[in-house]
Tab-separated table of N, CA and C in Angstrom:
chain	number	residue	atom	x	y	z
A	7	TRP	N	4.200	-14.744	17.895
A	7	TRP	CA	3.919	-16.163	17.944
A	7	TRP	C	5.084	-16.862	18.623
A	8	PRO	N	4.784	-17.909	19.441
A	8	PRO	CA	5.863	-18.664	20.078
A	8	PRO	C	6.737	-19.351	19.035
A	9	GLU	N	8.006	-19.479	19.350
A	9	GLU	CA	8.988	-20.035	18.417
A	9	GLU	C	8.612	-21.458	17.976
A	10	PHE	N	8.112	-22.279	18.901
A	10	PHE	CA	7.792	-23.661	18.544
A	10	PHE	C	6.673	-23.733	17.511
A	11	ILE	N	5.740	-22.788	17.547
A	11	ILE	CA	4.668	-22.761	16.542
A	11	ILE	C	5.241	-22.337	15.192
A	12	CYS	N	6.093	-21.313	15.201
A	12	CYS	CA	6.702	-20.846	13.949
A	12	CYS	C	7.540	-21.951	13.316
A	13	ASP	N	8.310	-22.661	14.147
A	13	ASP	CA	9.122	-23.766	13.625
A	13	ASP	C	8.235	-24.867	13.069
A	14	GLY	N	7.107	-25.135	13.756
A	14	GLY	CA	6.182	-26.159	13.286
A	14	GLY	C	5.574	-25.803	11.944
A	15	VAL	N	5.222	-24.533	11.758
A	15	VAL	CA	4.671	-24.078	10.478
A	15	VAL	C	5.705	-24.270	9.378
A	16	GLU	N	6.931	-23.852	9.645
A	16	GLU	CA	7.981	-23.964	8.636
A	16	GLU	C	8.250	-25.427	8.283
A	17	THR	N	8.295	-26.306	9.293
A	17	THR	CA	8.534	-27.724	9.053
A	17	THR	C	7.424	-28.330	8.212
A	18	ARG	N	6.185	-28.014	8.553
A	18	ARG	CA	5.060	-28.577	7.804
A	18	ARG	C	5.030	-28.071	6.359
A	19	ILE	N	5.298	-26.795	6.185
A	19	ILE	CA	5.316	-26.228	4.826
A	19	ILE	C	6.432	-26.886	4.005
A	20	SER	N	7.603	-27.029	4.586
A	20	SER	CA	8.726	-27.662	3.880
A	20	SER	C	8.382	-29.094	3.500
A	21	THR	N	7.722	-29.818	4.400
A	21	THR	CA	7.316	-31.193	4.121
A	21	THR	C	6.313	-31.238	2.981
A	22	ILE	N	5.342	-30.342	3.019
A	22	ILE	CA	4.326	-30.295	1.964
A	22	ILE	C	4.967	-29.991	0.616
A	23	LEU	N	5.908	-29.047	0.608
A	23	LEU	CA	6.573	-28.703	-0.652
A	23	LEU	C	7.391	-29.871	-1.185
A	24	ALA	N	7.977	-30.665	-0.288
A	24	ALA	CA	8.744	-31.839	-0.730
A	24	ALA	C	7.814	-32.907	-1.308
A	25	LEU	N	6.648	-33.074	-0.706
A	25	LEU	CA	5.701	-34.088	-1.172
A	25	LEU	C	4.978	-33.663	-2.446
A	26	PHE	N	4.655	-32.387	-2.527
A	26	PHE	CA	3.924	-31.852	-3.679
A	26	PHE	C	4.722	-30.699	-4.273
A	27	PRO	N	5.667	-31.000	-5.180
A	27	PRO	CA	6.529	-29.930	-5.696
A	27	PRO	C	5.777	-28.837	-6.457
A	28	ARG	N	4.600	-29.144	-6.971
A	28	ARG	CA	3.811	-28.132	-7.682
A	28	ARG	C	2.385	-28.098	-7.121
A	29	PRO	N	2.239	-27.592	-5.891
A	29	PRO	CA	0.889	-27.527	-5.335
A	29	PRO	C	0.056	-26.478	-6.069
A	30	ALA	N	-1.238	-26.566	-5.884
A	30	ALA	CA	-2.155	-25.604	-6.501
A	30	ALA	C	-1.796	-24.194	-6.042
A	31	PRO	N	-1.936	-23.199	-6.923
A	31	PRO	CA	-1.588	-21.824	-6.552
A	31	PRO	C	-2.308	-21.333	-5.290
A	32	GLU	N	-3.562	-21.743	-5.110
A	32	GLU	CA	-4.303	-21.306	-3.918
A	32	GLU	C	-3.636	-21.828	-2.645
A	33	ARG	N	-3.120	-23.056	-2.730
A	33	ARG	CA	-2.453	-23.637	-1.558
A	33	ARG	C	-1.123	-22.945	-1.293
A	34	ASN	N	-0.418	-22.637	-2.369
A	34	ASN	CA	0.839	-21.884	-2.208
A	34	ASN	C	0.573	-20.547	-1.529
A	35	LEU	N	-0.464	-19.873	-1.986
A	35	LEU	CA	-0.799	-18.572	-1.426
A	35	LEU	C	-1.180	-18.697	0.046
A	36	ARG	N	-1.975	-19.695	0.366
A	36	ARG	CA	-2.383	-19.905	1.759
A	36	ARG	C	-1.173	-20.238	2.630
A	37	ALA	N	-0.292	-21.084	2.114
A	37	ALA	CA	0.923	-21.440	2.864
A	37	ALA	C	1.800	-20.201	3.056
A	38	ALA	N	1.911	-19.379	2.020
A	38	ALA	CA	2.703	-18.148	2.123
A	38	ALA	C	2.106	-17.222	3.170
A	39	TRP	N	0.783	-17.135	3.208
A	39	TRP	CA	0.108	-16.290	4.196
A	39	TRP	C	0.427	-16.778	5.607
A	40	TRP	N	0.359	-18.094	5.819
A	40	TRP	CA	0.656	-18.641	7.147
A	40	TRP	C	2.124	-18.401	7.517
A	41	CYS	N	2.997	-18.543	6.557
A	41	CYS	CA	4.415	-18.277	6.826
A	41	CYS	C	4.615	-16.813	7.215
A	42	PHE	N	3.952	-15.922	6.518
A	42	PHE	CA	4.045	-14.499	6.854
A	42	PHE	C	3.527	-14.257	8.264
A	43	ARG	N	2.377	-14.843	8.594
A	43	ARG	CA	1.795	-14.682	9.932
A	43	ARG	C	2.707	-15.254	11.015
A	44	ALA	N	3.471	-16.296	10.666
A	44	ALA	CA	4.387	-16.917	11.624
A	44	ALA	C	5.756	-16.247	11.604
A	45	ASP	N	5.856	-15.120	10.894
A	45	ASP	CA	7.093	-14.343	10.807
A	45	ASP	C	8.232	-15.114	10.123
A	46	ARG	N	7.853	-15.955	9.181
A	46	ARG	CA	8.823	-16.678	8.345
A	46	ARG	C	8.774	-16.064	6.954
A	47	ILE	N	9.276	-14.848	6.888
A	47	ILE	CA	9.116	-14.045	5.679
A	47	ILE	C	9.904	-14.620	4.507
A	48	GLU	N	11.072	-15.188	4.776
A	48	GLU	CA	11.856	-15.778	3.684
A	48	GLU	C	11.091	-16.910	3.016
A	49	LEU	N	10.507	-17.787	3.829
A	49	LEU	CA	9.734	-18.901	3.286
A	49	LEU	C	8.480	-18.392	2.575
A	50	ALA	N	7.839	-17.373	3.128
A	50	ALA	CA	6.674	-16.782	2.463
A	50	ALA	C	7.067	-16.246	1.087
A	51	SER	N	8.217	-15.598	1.006
A	51	SER	CA	8.695	-15.067	-0.273
A	51	SER	C	8.967	-16.180	-1.271
A	52	GLU	N	9.570	-17.261	-0.804
A	52	GLU	CA	9.833	-18.404	-1.688
A	52	GLU	C	8.531	-18.965	-2.249
A	53	LEU	N	7.542	-19.101	-1.381
A	53	LEU	CA	6.256	-19.630	-1.828
A	53	LEU	C	5.580	-18.686	-2.815
A	54	LEU	N	5.659	-17.395	-2.567
A	54	LEU	CA	5.063	-16.433	-3.498
A	54	LEU	C	5.791	-16.450	-4.840
A	55	ASN	N	7.108	-16.642	-4.812
A	55	ASN	CA	7.863	-16.709	-6.061
A	55	ASN	C	7.432	-17.890	-6.918
A	56	LEU	N	6.962	-18.973	-6.278
A	56	LEU	CA	6.482	-20.137	-7.027
A	56	LEU	C	5.240	-19.812	-7.857
A	57	LEU	N	4.521	-18.762	-7.457
A	57	LEU	CA	3.309	-18.379	-8.186
A	57	LEU	C	3.620	-17.711	-9.520
A	58	GLY	N	4.819	-17.184	-9.663
A	58	GLY	CA	5.231	-16.581	-10.921
A	58	GLY	C	4.689	-15.180	-11.139
A	59	PRO	N	4.955	-14.633	-12.334
A	59	PRO	CA	4.589	-13.239	-12.616
A	59	PRO	C	3.092	-12.977	-12.723
A	60	GLY	N	2.299	-13.963	-13.043
A	60	GLY	CA	0.853	-13.759	-13.189
A	60	GLY	C	0.099	-14.031	-11.900
A	61	ALA	N	0.727	-13.783	-10.766
A	61	ALA	CA	0.114	-14.073	-9.468
A	61	ALA	C	-1.156	-13.245	-9.266
A	62	PRO	N	-2.134	-13.806	-8.571
A	62	PRO	CA	-3.397	-13.087	-8.344
A	62	PRO	C	-3.204	-11.870	-7.431
A	63	PRO	N	-4.184	-10.978	-7.408
A	63	PRO	CA	-4.085	-9.783	-6.559
A	63	PRO	C	-3.815	-10.102	-5.084
A	64	GLU	N	-4.357	-11.215	-4.581
A	64	GLU	CA	-4.116	-11.578	-3.181
A	64	GLU	C	-2.628	-11.795	-2.919
A	65	ALA	N	-1.944	-12.384	-3.896
A	65	ALA	CA	-0.497	-12.592	-3.755
A	65	ALA	C	0.234	-11.252	-3.790
A	66	GLN	N	-0.230	-10.353	-4.648
A	66	GLN	CA	0.402	-9.032	-4.730
A	66	GLN	C	0.207	-8.258	-3.421
A	67	LYS	N	-0.974	-8.433	-2.796
A	67	LYS	CA	-1.220	-7.790	-1.503
A	67	LYS	C	-0.286	-8.359	-0.434
A	68	LEU	N	-0.047	-9.658	-0.499
A	68	LEU	CA	0.867	-10.277	0.464
A	68	LEU	C	2.300	-9.776	0.239
A	69	TRP	N	2.684	-9.603	-1.023
A	69	TRP	CA	3.999	-9.005	-1.310
A	69	TRP	C	4.091	-7.606	-0.693
A	70	LEU	N	3.001	-6.850	-0.778
A	70	LEU	CA	2.985	-5.517	-0.165
A	70	LEU	C	3.156	-5.620	1.343
A	71	ASP	N	2.441	-6.553	1.964
A	71	ASP	CA	2.589	-6.751	3.412
A	71	ASP	C	4.026	-7.099	3.772
A	72	ILE	N	4.641	-7.936	2.971
A	72	ILE	CA	6.044	-8.319	3.215
A	72	ILE	C	6.944	-7.109	3.072
A	73	ALA	N	6.730	-6.321	2.030
A	73	ALA	CA	7.558	-5.122	1.810
A	73	ALA	C	7.444	-4.160	2.982
A	74	LEU	N	6.236	-3.961	3.478
A	74	LEU	CA	6.037	-3.055	4.609
A	74	LEU	C	6.636	-3.623	5.890
A	75	ALA	N	6.497	-4.932	6.101
A	75	ALA	CA	7.061	-5.563	7.294
A	75	ALA	C	8.588	-5.508	7.287
A	76	GLU	N	9.155	-5.648	6.110
A	76	GLU	CA	10.612	-5.632	5.964
A	76	GLU	C	11.169	-4.223	5.784
A	77	LYS	N	10.274	-3.236	5.785
A	77	LYS	CA	10.662	-1.826	5.574
A	77	LYS	C	11.477	-1.671	4.279
A	78	ASN	N	10.896	-2.226	3.211
A	78	ASN	CA	11.505	-2.180	1.889
A	78	ASN	C	10.678	-1.204	1.036
A	79	PRO	N	11.034	0.096	1.053
A	79	PRO	CA	10.196	1.081	0.357
A	79	PRO	C	10.140	0.889	-1.159
A	80	LEU	N	11.213	0.394	-1.767
A	80	LEU	CA	11.184	0.214	-3.225
A	80	LEU	C	10.178	-0.863	-3.630
A	81	LEU	N	10.185	-1.985	-2.911
A	81	LEU	CA	9.205	-3.036	-3.201
A	81	LEU	C	7.798	-2.559	-2.869
A	82	ALA	N	7.644	-1.826	-1.777
A	82	ALA	CA	6.322	-1.311	-1.395
A	82	ALA	C	5.769	-0.392	-2.481
A	83	VAL	N	6.595	0.502	-2.991
A	83	VAL	CA	6.163	1.424	-4.049
A	83	VAL	C	5.782	0.638	-5.302
A	84	ARG	N	6.601	-0.359	-5.653
A	84	ARG	CA	6.298	-1.166	-6.841
A	84	ARG	C	4.962	-1.889	-6.679
A	85	GLN	N	4.743	-2.479	-5.504
A	85	GLN	CA	3.504	-3.216	-5.273
A	85	GLN	C	2.297	-2.297	-5.232
A	86	LEU	N	2.451	-1.128	-4.627
A	86	LEU	CA	1.332	-0.183	-4.577
A	86	LEU	C	0.957	0.290	-5.980
A	87	ARG	N	1.951	0.539	-6.826
A	87	ARG	CA	1.660	0.922	-8.219
A	87	ARG	C	0.904	-0.194	-8.930
A	88	LEU	N	1.393	-1.415	-8.762
A	88	LEU	CA	0.761	-2.561	-9.411
A	88	LEU	C	-0.664	-2.764	-8.899
A	89	LEU	N	-0.831	-2.732	-7.583
A	89	LEU	CA	-2.165	-2.947	-7.008
A	89	LEU	C	-3.142	-1.839	-7.404
A	90	SER	N	-2.661	-0.614	-7.545
A	90	SER	CA	-3.562	0.468	-7.960
A	90	SER	C	-4.053	0.257	-9.390
A	91	GLN	N	-3.309	-0.508	-10.161
A	91	GLN	CA	-3.719	-0.794	-11.539
A	91	GLN	C	-4.627	-2.014	-11.640
A	92	ILE	N	-4.378	-3.031	-10.797
A	92	ILE	CA	-5.128	-4.286	-10.968
A	92	ILE	C	-6.322	-4.424	-10.022
A	93	ASP	N	-6.397	-3.592	-8.976
A	93	ASP	CA	-7.498	-3.682	-8.024
A	93	ASP	C	-8.257	-2.359	-8.032
A	94	SER	N	-9.165	-2.219	-9.001
A	94	SER	CA	-9.853	-0.938	-9.184
A	94	SER	C	-10.724	-0.560	-7.985
A	95	GLY	N	-11.215	-1.540	-7.251
A	95	GLY	CA	-12.064	-1.244	-6.099
A	95	GLY	C	-11.326	-0.541	-4.968
A	96	ALA	N	-10.029	-0.794	-4.856
A	96	ALA	CA	-9.232	-0.194	-3.782
A	96	ALA	C	-8.167	0.760	-4.340
A	97	ARG	N	-8.351	1.180	-5.575
A	97	ARG	CA	-7.360	2.028	-6.243
A	97	ARG	C	-7.013	3.283	-5.446
A	98	THR	N	-8.037	3.970	-4.959
A	98	THR	CA	-7.805	5.216	-4.221
A	98	THR	C	-6.954	4.975	-2.989
A	99	SER	N	-7.264	3.936	-2.235
A	99	SER	CA	-6.481	3.685	-1.022
A	99	SER	C	-5.043	3.311	-1.359
A	100	TYR	N	-4.841	2.577	-2.453
A	100	TYR	CA	-3.463	2.248	-2.846
A	100	TYR	C	-2.702	3.498	-3.295
A	101	LEU	N	-3.383	4.377	-4.016
A	101	LEU	CA	-2.710	5.611	-4.444
A	101	LEU	C	-2.379	6.504	-3.256
A	102	LEU	N	-3.262	6.564	-2.272
A	102	LEU	CA	-2.967	7.346	-1.065
A	102	LEU	C	-1.763	6.764	-0.325
A	103	ARG	N	-1.721	5.440	-0.217
A	103	ARG	CA	-0.576	4.799	0.440
A	103	ARG	C	0.701	4.990	-0.376
A	104	LEU	N	0.576	4.976	-1.698
A	104	LEU	CA	1.728	5.209	-2.562
A	104	LEU	C	2.278	6.611	-2.347
A	105	ALA	N	1.403	7.595	-2.308
A	105	ALA	CA	1.836	8.974	-2.065
A	105	ALA	C	2.508	9.080	-0.697
A	106	GLU	N	1.951	8.392	0.289
A	106	GLU	CA	2.542	8.397	1.632
A	106	GLU	C	3.957	7.813	1.611
A	107	GLN	N	4.132	6.720	0.880
A	107	GLN	CA	5.469	6.118	0.753
A	107	GLN	C	6.440	7.067	0.057
A	108	GLU	N	5.953	7.755	-0.970
A	108	GLU	CA	6.808	8.700	-1.695
A	108	GLU	C	7.212	9.868	-0.800
A	109	ILE	N	6.264	10.393	-0.021
A	109	ILE	CA	6.569	11.500	0.880
A	109	ILE	C	7.594	11.063	1.929
A	110	ALA	N	7.500	9.811	2.361
A	110	ALA	CA	8.391	9.305	3.411
A	110	ALA	C	9.831	9.118	2.923
A	111	ARG	N	10.007	9.079	1.614
A	111	ARG	CA	11.381	8.927	1.092
A	111	ARG	C	12.174	10.190	1.413
A	112	VAL	N	13.206	10.026	2.200
A	112	VAL	CA	14.018	11.163	2.626
A	112	VAL	C	15.476	10.838	2.364
A	113	ASP	N	16.204	11.826	1.888
A	113	ASP	CA	17.652	11.680	1.812
A	113	ASP	C	18.264	12.921	2.461
A	114	GLY	N	19.541	13.075	2.354
A	114	GLY	CA	20.210	14.187	3.015
A	114	GLY	C	19.724	15.551	2.586
A	115	SER	N	19.288	15.679	1.339
A	115	SER	CA	18.909	17.001	0.825
A	115	SER	C	17.411	17.278	0.893
A	116	GLY	N	16.633	16.344	1.376
A	116	GLY	CA	15.201	16.614	1.469
A	116	GLY	C	14.346	15.426	1.136
A	117	HIS	N	13.264	15.696	0.431
A	117	HIS	CA	12.261	14.682	0.087
A	117	HIS	C	12.262	14.454	-1.428
A	118	PRO	N	13.047	13.499	-1.934
A	118	PRO	CA	13.072	13.287	-3.385
A	118	PRO	C	11.756	12.754	-3.943
A	119	GLY	N	10.924	12.120	-3.105
A	119	GLY	CA	9.655	11.579	-3.585
A	119	GLY	C	8.510	12.563	-3.544
A	120	LEU	N	8.758	13.760	-3.018
A	120	LEU	CA	7.692	14.744	-2.864
A	120	LEU	C	7.043	15.158	-4.194
A	121	PRO	N	7.804	15.437	-5.241
A	121	PRO	CA	7.150	15.792	-6.517
A	121	PRO	C	6.258	14.663	-7.059
A	122	GLU	N	6.710	13.422	-6.904
A	122	GLU	CA	5.898	12.295	-7.374
A	122	GLU	C	4.643	12.153	-6.520
A	123	ALA	N	4.771	12.324	-5.218
A	123	ALA	CA	3.611	12.258	-4.322
A	123	ALA	C	2.603	13.352	-4.692
A	124	ARG	N	3.103	14.559	-4.942
A	124	ARG	CA	2.223	15.670	-5.322
A	124	ARG	C	1.501	15.346	-6.628
A	125	ARG	N	2.210	14.796	-7.596
A	125	ARG	CA	1.614	14.439	-8.886
A	125	ARG	C	0.495	13.407	-8.693
A	126	ILE	N	0.757	12.383	-7.888
A	126	ILE	CA	-0.234	11.336	-7.627
A	126	ILE	C	-1.472	11.936	-6.955
A	127	LEU	N	-1.232	12.755	-5.947
A	127	LEU	CA	-2.356	13.325	-5.184
A	127	LEU	C	-3.148	14.334	-5.998
A	128	GLU	N	-2.471	15.156	-6.796
A	128	GLU	CA	-3.190	16.114	-7.637
A	128	GLU	C	-4.075	15.385	-8.647
A	129	ALA	N	-3.561	14.308	-9.227
A	129	ALA	CA	-4.363	13.522	-10.172
A	129	ALA	C	-5.553	12.884	-9.458
A	130	LEU	N	-5.334	12.402	-8.247
A	130	LEU	CA	-6.415	11.779	-7.491
A	130	LEU	C	-7.491	12.794	-7.109
A	131	VAL	N	-7.075	13.989	-6.695
A	131	VAL	CA	-8.046	15.041	-6.347
A	131	VAL	C	-8.805	15.491	-7.589
A	132	LYS	N	-8.136	15.491	-8.724
A	132	LYS	CA	-8.815	15.860	-9.974
A	132	LYS	C	-9.901	14.833	-10.313
A	133	GLU	N	-9.602	13.533	-10.075
A	133	GLU	CA	-10.578	12.474	-10.338
A	133	GLU	C	-11.700	12.458	-9.306
A	134	GLU	N	-11.331	12.695	-8.041
A	134	GLU	CA	-12.286	12.618	-6.937
A	134	GLU	C	-12.196	13.898	-6.110
A	135	PRO	N	-12.767	14.992	-6.596
A	135	PRO	CA	-12.594	16.283	-5.923
A	135	PRO	C	-13.191	16.365	-4.521
A	136	GLN	N	-14.070	15.454	-4.150
A	136	GLN	CA	-14.663	15.488	-2.814
A	136	GLN	C	-14.075	14.426	-1.885
A	137	ASN	N	-12.994	13.790	-2.292
A	137	ASN	CA	-12.365	12.771	-1.461
A	137	ASN	C	-11.541	13.466	-0.374
A	138	GLU	N	-12.063	13.425	0.840
A	138	GLU	CA	-11.446	14.161	1.939
A	138	GLU	C	-10.032	13.672	2.255
A	139	ALA	N	-9.815	12.361	2.159
A	139	ALA	CA	-8.486	11.812	2.436
A	139	ALA	C	-7.467	12.321	1.416
A	140	ALA	N	-7.865	12.358	0.151
A	140	ALA	CA	-6.967	12.856	-0.894
A	140	ALA	C	-6.710	14.353	-0.714
A	141	LEU	N	-7.762	15.108	-0.387
A	141	LEU	CA	-7.593	16.543	-0.147
A	141	LEU	C	-6.646	16.800	1.027
A	142	SER	N	-6.828	16.052	2.102
A	142	SER	CA	-5.961	16.225	3.276
A	142	SER	C	-4.519	15.873	2.959
A	143	ALA	N	-4.319	14.763	2.241
A	143	ALA	CA	-2.959	14.349	1.896
A	143	ALA	C	-2.290	15.379	0.987
A	144	LEU	N	-3.038	15.902	0.015
A	144	LEU	CA	-2.468	16.916	-0.875
A	144	LEU	C	-2.155	18.190	-0.095
A	145	ALA	N	-3.035	18.568	0.821
A	145	ALA	CA	-2.779	19.744	1.653
A	145	ALA	C	-1.507	19.556	2.481
A	146	GLN	N	-1.320	18.380	3.030
A	146	GLN	CA	-0.100	18.103	3.798
A	146	GLN	C	1.135	18.167	2.906
A	147	CYS	N	0.999	17.648	1.707
A	147	CYS	CA	2.106	17.694	0.749
A	147	CYS	C	2.476	19.151	0.446
A	148	TYR	N	1.460	19.965	0.198
A	148	TYR	CA	1.702	21.390	-0.048
A	148	TYR	C	2.356	22.052	1.166
A	149	MET	N	1.929	21.663	2.367
A	149	MET	CA	2.515	22.253	3.581
A	149	MET	C	4.000	21.901	3.693
A	150	VAL	N	4.356	20.671	3.392
A	150	VAL	CA	5.765	20.262	3.441
A	150	VAL	C	6.582	21.079	2.450
A	151	GLU	N	5.956	21.402	1.330
A	151	GLU	CA	6.639	22.215	0.313
A	151	GLU	C	6.603	23.703	0.641
A	152	GLY	N	5.882	24.080	1.698
A	152	GLY	CA	5.792	25.494	2.071
A	152	GLY	C	4.830	26.285	1.212
A	153	ARG	N	3.832	25.638	0.654
A	153	ARG	CA	2.873	26.282	-0.251
A	153	ARG	C	1.548	26.517	0.479
A	154	ARG	N	1.561	27.399	1.453
A	154	ARG	CA	0.373	27.651	2.276
A	154	ARG	C	-0.802	28.216	1.472
A	155	GLU	N	-0.508	29.087	0.512
A	155	GLU	CA	-1.581	29.668	-0.296
A	155	GLU	C	-2.301	28.582	-1.092
A	156	ASP	N	-1.546	27.596	-1.570
A	156	ASP	CA	-2.160	26.503	-2.322
A	156	ASP	C	-3.040	25.637	-1.422
A	157	VAL	N	-2.638	25.481	-0.158
A	157	VAL	CA	-3.455	24.728	0.795
A	157	VAL	C	-4.804	25.419	0.971
A	158	LEU	N	-4.760	26.729	1.212
A	158	LEU	CA	-6.008	27.481	1.383
A	158	LEU	C	-6.867	27.426	0.126
A	159	ALA	N	-6.245	27.604	-1.024
A	159	ALA	CA	-6.994	27.564	-2.286
A	159	ALA	C	-7.627	26.185	-2.498
A	160	LEU	N	-6.915	25.141	-2.148
A	160	LEU	CA	-7.418	23.785	-2.303
A	160	LEU	C	-8.683	23.576	-1.473
A	161	TRP	N	-8.650	23.979	-0.201
A	161	TRP	CA	-9.799	23.780	0.678
A	161	TRP	C	-10.948	24.725	0.318
A	162	GLU	N	-10.620	25.938	-0.077
A	162	GLU	CA	-11.683	26.857	-0.479
A	162	GLU	C	-12.432	26.322	-1.692
A	163	LYS	N	-11.692	25.784	-2.649
A	163	LYS	CA	-12.306	25.200	-3.839
A	163	LYS	C	-13.170	23.996	-3.450
A	164	ALA	N	-12.661	23.167	-2.543
A	164	ALA	CA	-13.415	21.986	-2.107
A	164	ALA	C	-14.715	22.390	-1.430
A	165	VAL	N	-14.680	23.448	-0.633
A	165	VAL	CA	-15.885	23.913	0.054
A	165	VAL	C	-16.876	24.488	-0.953
A	166	ARG	N	-16.372	25.266	-1.918
A	166	ARG	CA	-17.261	25.848	-2.940
A	166	ARG	C	-17.954	24.762	-3.752
A	167	GLU	N	-17.233	23.690	-4.057
A	167	GLU	CA	-17.779	22.640	-4.910
A	167	GLU	C	-18.468	21.530	-4.126
A	168	ALA	N	-18.504	21.653	-2.816
A	168	ALA	CA	-19.097	20.595	-1.982
A	168	ALA	C	-20.569	20.412	-2.318
A	169	ARG	N	-20.953	19.156	-2.398
A	169	ARG	CA	-22.354	18.822	-2.639
A	169	ARG	C	-23.045	18.694	-1.292
A	170	GLY	N	-24.282	19.103	-1.231
A	170	GLY	CA	-25.037	18.936	0.013
A	170	GLY	C	-24.568	19.913	1.066
A	171	HIS	N	-24.410	19.425	2.267
A	171	HIS	CA	-24.025	20.268	3.399
A	171	HIS	C	-22.508	20.363	3.489
A	172	ALA	N	-21.999	21.565	3.379
A	172	ALA	CA	-20.556	21.783	3.463
A	172	ALA	C	-20.122	22.096	4.880
A	173	GLY	N	-21.038	22.126	5.817
A	173	GLY	CA	-20.713	22.448	7.202
A	173	GLY	C	-19.610	21.588	7.787
A	174	PRO	N	-19.740	20.248	7.722
A	174	PRO	CA	-18.683	19.396	8.283
A	174	PRO	C	-17.321	19.638	7.637
A	175	LEU	N	-17.306	19.914	6.336
A	175	LEU	CA	-16.048	20.189	5.655
A	175	LEU	C	-15.446	21.494	6.152
A	176	LEU	N	-16.283	22.490	6.351
A	176	LEU	CA	-15.792	23.776	6.867
A	176	LEU	C	-15.244	23.627	8.272
A	177	GLU	N	-15.864	22.810	9.097
A	177	GLU	CA	-15.430	22.658	10.482
A	177	GLU	C	-14.059	22.000	10.588
A	178	ARG	N	-13.651	21.233	9.598
A	178	ARG	CA	-12.392	20.504	9.662
A	178	ARG	C	-11.199	21.344	9.231
A	179	GLN	N	-11.427	22.542	8.716
A	179	GLN	CA	-10.305	23.352	8.235
A	179	GLN	C	-9.484	23.876	9.355
């Protein structure tokens, strides 16, 4: 976005906050969203903080967007855990993203988040044994750990338990 538009958004939001020190939560959320879109992340964070601890799921999703934009893995992990609990419709996708964040955690000695990612993915595959995304993510996790036999066993089990036509699943191995 051009700088003059971003500055205009920030000026208008600041003016609105001065005129209405306690705007409706929906307006705060909308203003925070616009600030985020205008790359005014500090102001977006301030507006989200005004919503307090009982913020709606939309605010929590915006916090996740901010964490990812700022490359803040600790906040991203916290938000993904929270969203997986409060947004049951998108729980699987949040857990997959959480496992991805855990796998991405790297330090000098390796992947400290790998055991947690494996735990999340194994639980997800247990709940949804035909979820191809979860199976693929768990297989990748096993590959990073050097557990090739477990990868094969995982896919063989998925093919054996496949409902309907297992052809497409077999072709992807």
